[in-house]
């Protein structure tokens, strides 16, 4: 099944042979898309914790949905962890907006991992 997606690409100048492009999706199947910010502090394990922050992948507005997310933690105790997953479904907020819950465990680094979780921004 084909789903129409529209958006635009933003390109850096071509002076760098390793340049990259960013794709900004503005609609998915005719519906506008949106993202959420997320941030927090991991559990305290192995004598330390980590901070993290990121932005979810886009998802269609106005329909039941979840968002994928991916980021790295801060470097503490000479290492960092990877955080990735899928949020829970949209939870309506009083002003017509919504948020999502997320939680999970970081990647294993230095023989340990951390728990993380919270709510996305509106």
Short mmCIF file of N, CA and C in Angstrom, two decimals, residues 41-106:
data_model
loop_
_atom_site.label_atom_id
_atom_site.label_comp_id
_atom_site.label_asym_id
_atom_site.label_seq_id
_atom_site.Cartn_x
_atom_site.Cartn_y
_atom_site.Cartn_z
N UNK A 41 16.34 12.03 33.05
CA UNK A 41 17.55 11.51 33.69
C UNK A 41 17.33 10.03 33.92
N UNK A 42 18.31 9.22 33.58
CA UNK A 42 18.20 7.77 33.75
C UNK A 42 18.25 7.41 35.23
N UNK A 43 17.99 6.16 35.51
CA UNK A 43 18.14 5.63 36.86
C UNK A 43 19.61 5.71 37.28
N UNK A 44 19.85 5.71 38.58
CA UNK A 44 21.19 5.75 39.14
C UNK A 44 21.67 4.31 39.31
N UNK A 45 22.60 3.90 38.46
CA UNK A 45 23.12 2.54 38.49
C UNK A 45 24.64 2.59 38.33
N UNK A 46 25.31 1.66 38.94
CA UNK A 46 26.78 1.56 38.84
C UNK A 46 27.45 2.88 39.24
N UNK A 47 26.85 3.59 40.20
CA UNK A 47 27.45 4.80 40.74
C UNK A 47 27.20 6.08 39.97
N UNK A 48 26.29 6.08 39.00
CA UNK A 48 26.04 7.30 38.21
C UNK A 48 24.71 7.20 37.46
N UNK A 49 24.29 8.34 36.92
CA UNK A 49 23.13 8.40 36.03
C UNK A 49 23.54 9.21 34.81
N UNK A 50 22.64 9.32 33.83
CA UNK A 50 22.89 10.07 32.59
C UNK A 50 21.69 10.96 32.29
N UNK A 51 21.92 12.08 31.66
CA UNK A 51 20.85 12.91 31.13
C UNK A 51 20.63 12.54 29.66
N UNK A 52 19.42 12.81 29.17
CA UNK A 52 19.14 12.58 27.75
C UNK A 52 18.09 13.56 27.28
N UNK A 53 18.08 13.83 25.99
CA UNK A 53 17.08 14.70 25.37
C UNK A 53 17.03 14.37 23.90
N UNK A 54 15.87 14.57 23.29
CA UNK A 54 15.74 14.31 21.86
C UNK A 54 14.39 14.74 21.36
N UNK A 55 14.11 14.36 20.12
CA UNK A 55 12.85 14.67 19.47
C UNK A 55 12.36 13.40 18.80
N UNK A 56 11.07 13.12 18.92
CA UNK A 56 10.51 11.92 18.31
C UNK A 56 10.51 12.04 16.78
N UNK A 57 10.31 10.93 16.12
CA UNK A 57 10.09 10.96 14.68
C UNK A 57 8.68 11.50 14.42
N UNK A 58 8.43 12.06 13.23
CA UNK A 58 7.10 12.59 12.92
C UNK A 58 6.03 11.49 12.90
N UNK A 59 4.81 11.90 13.22
CA UNK A 59 3.64 11.01 13.13
C UNK A 59 2.45 11.85 12.68
N UNK A 60 1.44 11.23 12.06
CA UNK A 60 0.28 11.98 11.59
C UNK A 60 -0.51 12.61 12.74
N UNK A 61 -1.07 13.76 12.49
CA UNK A 61 -1.88 14.47 13.47
C UNK A 61 -3.34 14.07 13.31
N UNK A 62 -4.07 13.98 14.42
CA UNK A 62 -5.51 13.75 14.38
C UNK A 62 -5.96 12.31 14.25
N UNK A 63 -5.04 11.36 14.35
CA UNK A 63 -5.41 9.94 14.31
C UNK A 63 -4.66 9.23 15.43
N UNK A 64 -5.15 8.06 15.86
CA UNK A 64 -4.39 7.31 16.87
C UNK A 64 -2.99 7.01 16.34
N UNK A 65 -1.96 7.24 17.17
CA UNK A 65 -0.59 7.06 16.69
C UNK A 65 0.39 6.90 17.85
N UNK A 66 1.58 6.45 17.52
CA UNK A 66 2.73 6.41 18.41
C UNK A 66 3.88 7.07 17.67
N UNK A 67 4.99 7.28 18.35
CA UNK A 67 6.20 7.84 17.73
C UNK A 67 7.39 6.96 18.06
N UNK A 68 8.28 6.81 17.11
CA UNK A 68 9.57 6.19 17.40
C UNK A 68 10.50 7.28 17.92
N UNK A 69 11.47 6.89 18.74
CA UNK A 69 12.44 7.86 19.25
C UNK A 69 13.82 7.21 19.35
N UNK A 70 14.84 8.05 19.30
CA UNK A 70 16.22 7.59 19.36
C UNK A 70 17.10 8.75 19.82
N UNK A 71 18.00 8.51 20.75
CA UNK A 71 18.99 9.51 21.17
C UNK A 71 20.10 8.81 21.92
N UNK A 72 21.11 9.57 22.29
CA UNK A 72 22.20 9.10 23.14
C UNK A 72 22.14 9.87 24.46
N UNK A 73 22.59 9.25 25.52
CA UNK A 73 22.68 9.92 26.81
C UNK A 73 23.92 10.81 26.85
N UNK A 74 24.01 11.60 27.91
CA UNK A 74 25.22 12.36 28.16
C UNK A 74 26.36 11.38 28.47
N UNK A 75 27.58 11.85 28.34
CA UNK A 75 28.75 11.04 28.69
C UNK A 75 29.03 11.24 30.18
N UNK A 76 28.90 10.19 30.93
CA UNK A 76 29.21 10.20 32.36
C UNK A 76 30.05 8.95 32.65
N UNK A 77 31.00 9.06 33.53
CA UNK A 77 31.87 7.93 33.88
C UNK A 77 32.54 7.36 32.62
N UNK A 78 32.88 8.25 31.69
CA UNK A 78 33.62 7.96 30.45
C UNK A 78 32.86 7.06 29.45
N UNK A 79 31.53 7.10 29.47
CA UNK A 79 30.76 6.36 28.48
C UNK A 79 29.37 6.99 28.34
N UNK A 80 28.67 6.57 27.30
CA UNK A 80 27.29 6.98 27.07
C UNK A 80 26.49 5.75 26.67
N UNK A 81 25.16 5.89 26.65
CA UNK A 81 24.26 4.80 26.29
C UNK A 81 23.32 5.26 25.17
N UNK A 82 22.80 4.31 24.47
CA UNK A 82 21.81 4.57 23.42
C UNK A 82 20.42 4.36 24.01
N UNK A 83 19.50 5.24 23.61
CA UNK A 83 18.10 5.12 24.02
C UNK A 83 17.26 5.07 22.74
N UNK A 84 16.38 4.09 22.65
CA UNK A 84 15.49 4.01 21.49
C UNK A 84 14.26 3.20 21.84
N UNK A 85 13.16 3.49 21.15
CA UNK A 85 11.94 2.76 21.40
C UNK A 85 10.76 3.38 20.67
N UNK A 86 9.58 3.02 21.12
CA UNK A 86 8.32 3.52 20.56
C UNK A 86 7.49 4.01 21.74
N UNK A 87 6.94 5.21 21.62
CA UNK A 87 6.09 5.74 22.68
C UNK A 87 4.81 4.94 22.80
N UNK A 88 4.11 5.18 23.88
CA UNK A 88 2.75 4.67 24.00
C UNK A 88 1.82 5.50 23.14
N UNK A 89 0.54 5.15 23.10
CA UNK A 89 -0.43 5.91 22.30
C UNK A 89 -0.63 7.32 22.86
N UNK A 90 -1.22 8.18 22.04
CA UNK A 90 -1.49 9.56 22.44
C UNK A 90 -2.45 9.59 23.63
N UNK A 91 -2.13 10.46 24.61
CA UNK A 91 -2.99 10.66 25.78
C UNK A 91 -3.50 12.10 25.71
N UNK A 92 -4.80 12.30 25.58
CA UNK A 92 -5.34 13.66 25.42
C UNK A 92 -4.99 14.55 26.61
N UNK A 93 -4.72 15.79 26.32
CA UNK A 93 -4.43 16.80 27.32
C UNK A 93 -5.56 17.81 27.27
N UNK A 94 -5.91 18.44 28.37
CA UNK A 94 -7.08 19.30 28.49
C UNK A 94 -7.25 20.36 27.43
N UNK A 95 -6.18 20.89 26.84
CA UNK A 95 -6.31 21.99 25.88
C UNK A 95 -6.44 21.52 24.44
N UNK A 96 -6.71 20.26 24.22
CA UNK A 96 -6.84 19.74 22.86
C UNK A 96 -5.56 19.10 22.35
N UNK A 97 -4.47 19.26 23.06
CA UNK A 97 -3.20 18.63 22.68
C UNK A 97 -3.11 17.23 23.26
N UNK A 98 -1.94 16.65 23.18
CA UNK A 98 -1.72 15.32 23.73
C UNK A 98 -0.25 15.13 24.05
N UNK A 99 0.04 14.07 24.78
CA UNK A 99 1.41 13.67 25.08
C UNK A 99 1.48 12.15 24.99
N UNK A 100 2.69 11.62 25.12
CA UNK A 100 2.91 10.18 25.07
C UNK A 100 3.80 9.78 26.24
N UNK A 101 3.57 8.60 26.78
CA UNK A 101 4.47 8.03 27.79
C UNK A 101 5.53 7.21 27.06
N UNK A 102 6.72 7.15 27.63
CA UNK A 102 7.78 6.32 27.08
C UNK A 102 8.61 5.77 28.22
N UNK A 103 9.20 4.61 28.04
CA UNK A 103 10.12 4.04 29.03
C UNK A 103 10.84 2.86 28.44
N UNK A 104 11.91 2.49 29.08
CA UNK A 104 12.69 1.35 28.61
C UNK A 104 14.03 1.29 29.31
N UNK A 105 14.94 0.57 28.72
CA UNK A 105 16.30 0.43 29.24
C UNK A 105 17.28 0.87 28.17
N UNK A 106 18.36 1.49 28.60
CA UNK A 106 19.41 1.92 27.68
C UNK A 106 20.15 0.71 27.15
#
